[in-house]
XYZ file of C-alpha atoms in Angstrom:
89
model
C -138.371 33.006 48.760
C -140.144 33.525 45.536
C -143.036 31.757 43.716
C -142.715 32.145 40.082
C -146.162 33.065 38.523
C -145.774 29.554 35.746
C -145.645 27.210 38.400
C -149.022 29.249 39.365
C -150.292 28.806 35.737
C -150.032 24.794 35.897
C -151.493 24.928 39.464
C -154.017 21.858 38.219
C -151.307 19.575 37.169
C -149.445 17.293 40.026
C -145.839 18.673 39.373
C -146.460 22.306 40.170
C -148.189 21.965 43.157
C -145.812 19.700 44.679
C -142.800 22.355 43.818
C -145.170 25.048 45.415
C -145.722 22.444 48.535
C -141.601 22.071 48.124
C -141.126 25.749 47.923
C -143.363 26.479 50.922
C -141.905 24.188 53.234
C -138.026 24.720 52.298
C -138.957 28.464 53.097
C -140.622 27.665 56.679
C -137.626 25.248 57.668
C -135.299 28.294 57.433
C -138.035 30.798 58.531
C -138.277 32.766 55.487
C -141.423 34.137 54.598
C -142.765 33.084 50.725
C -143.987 35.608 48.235
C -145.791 34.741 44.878
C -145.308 36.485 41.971
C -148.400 36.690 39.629
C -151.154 35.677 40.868
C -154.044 36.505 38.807
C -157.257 34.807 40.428
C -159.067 34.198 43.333
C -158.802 30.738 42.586
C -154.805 30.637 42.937
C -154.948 33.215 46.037
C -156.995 31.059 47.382
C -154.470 27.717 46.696
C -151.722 29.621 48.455
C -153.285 30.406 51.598
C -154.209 26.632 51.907
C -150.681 25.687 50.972
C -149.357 28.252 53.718
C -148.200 31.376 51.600
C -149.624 34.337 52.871
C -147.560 36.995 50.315
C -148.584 37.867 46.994
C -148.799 40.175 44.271
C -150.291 40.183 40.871
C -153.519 41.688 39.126
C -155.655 39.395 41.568
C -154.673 42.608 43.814
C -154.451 44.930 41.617
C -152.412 46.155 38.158
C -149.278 47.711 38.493
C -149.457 51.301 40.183
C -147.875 54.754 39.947
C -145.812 55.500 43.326
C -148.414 58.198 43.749
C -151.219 56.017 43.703
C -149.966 53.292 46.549
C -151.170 55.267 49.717
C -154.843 55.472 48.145
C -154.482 51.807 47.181
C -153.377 50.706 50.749
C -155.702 52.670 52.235
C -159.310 51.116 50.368
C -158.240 47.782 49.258
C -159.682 44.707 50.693
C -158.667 40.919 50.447
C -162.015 38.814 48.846
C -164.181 37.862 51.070
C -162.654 34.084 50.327
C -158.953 35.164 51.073
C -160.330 35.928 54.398
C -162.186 32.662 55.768
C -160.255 30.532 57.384
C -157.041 31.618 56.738
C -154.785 33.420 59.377
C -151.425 34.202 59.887
């Protein structure tokens, strides 16, 4: 299932984050993993992990690449340091 990078945008405001609780828990009930599109911060990487979505992409990660350029990505990128405290899955 897909997270749509506006709901992201309003994360602050009580209607989004209850779709994105909505969205997360529909996907678990029928064991689907979640992915969100656009996520742009640390702040809203951060949201996700404590709402249970541990799939992203966006420029949080990193812009889009050439096909070319993927392997060298994978191989040096690391999560921040906040993605990676207290969050597992």
């Amino acid at each position: 299932m897909n997270i749509r990078s506006s709901w992201l945008c309003e994360c602050g405001e009580k209607w989004p984050l209850t779709i994105l609780e909505g969205i997360i828990a529909l996907a678990e009930a029928f064991d689907k993993k979640v992915i969100a599109e656009g996520v742009e911060t640390i702040e809203q990487g951060e949201l996700l992990l404590e709402l249970g979505c541990f799939h992203a992409q966006g420029y949080a990660m990193s812009p889009p690449l050439q096909p070319e350029r993927l392997p060298q990505w994978l191989a040096s990128w690391k999560p921040f340091l906040q993605w990676t405290q207290g969050h597992k899955k």
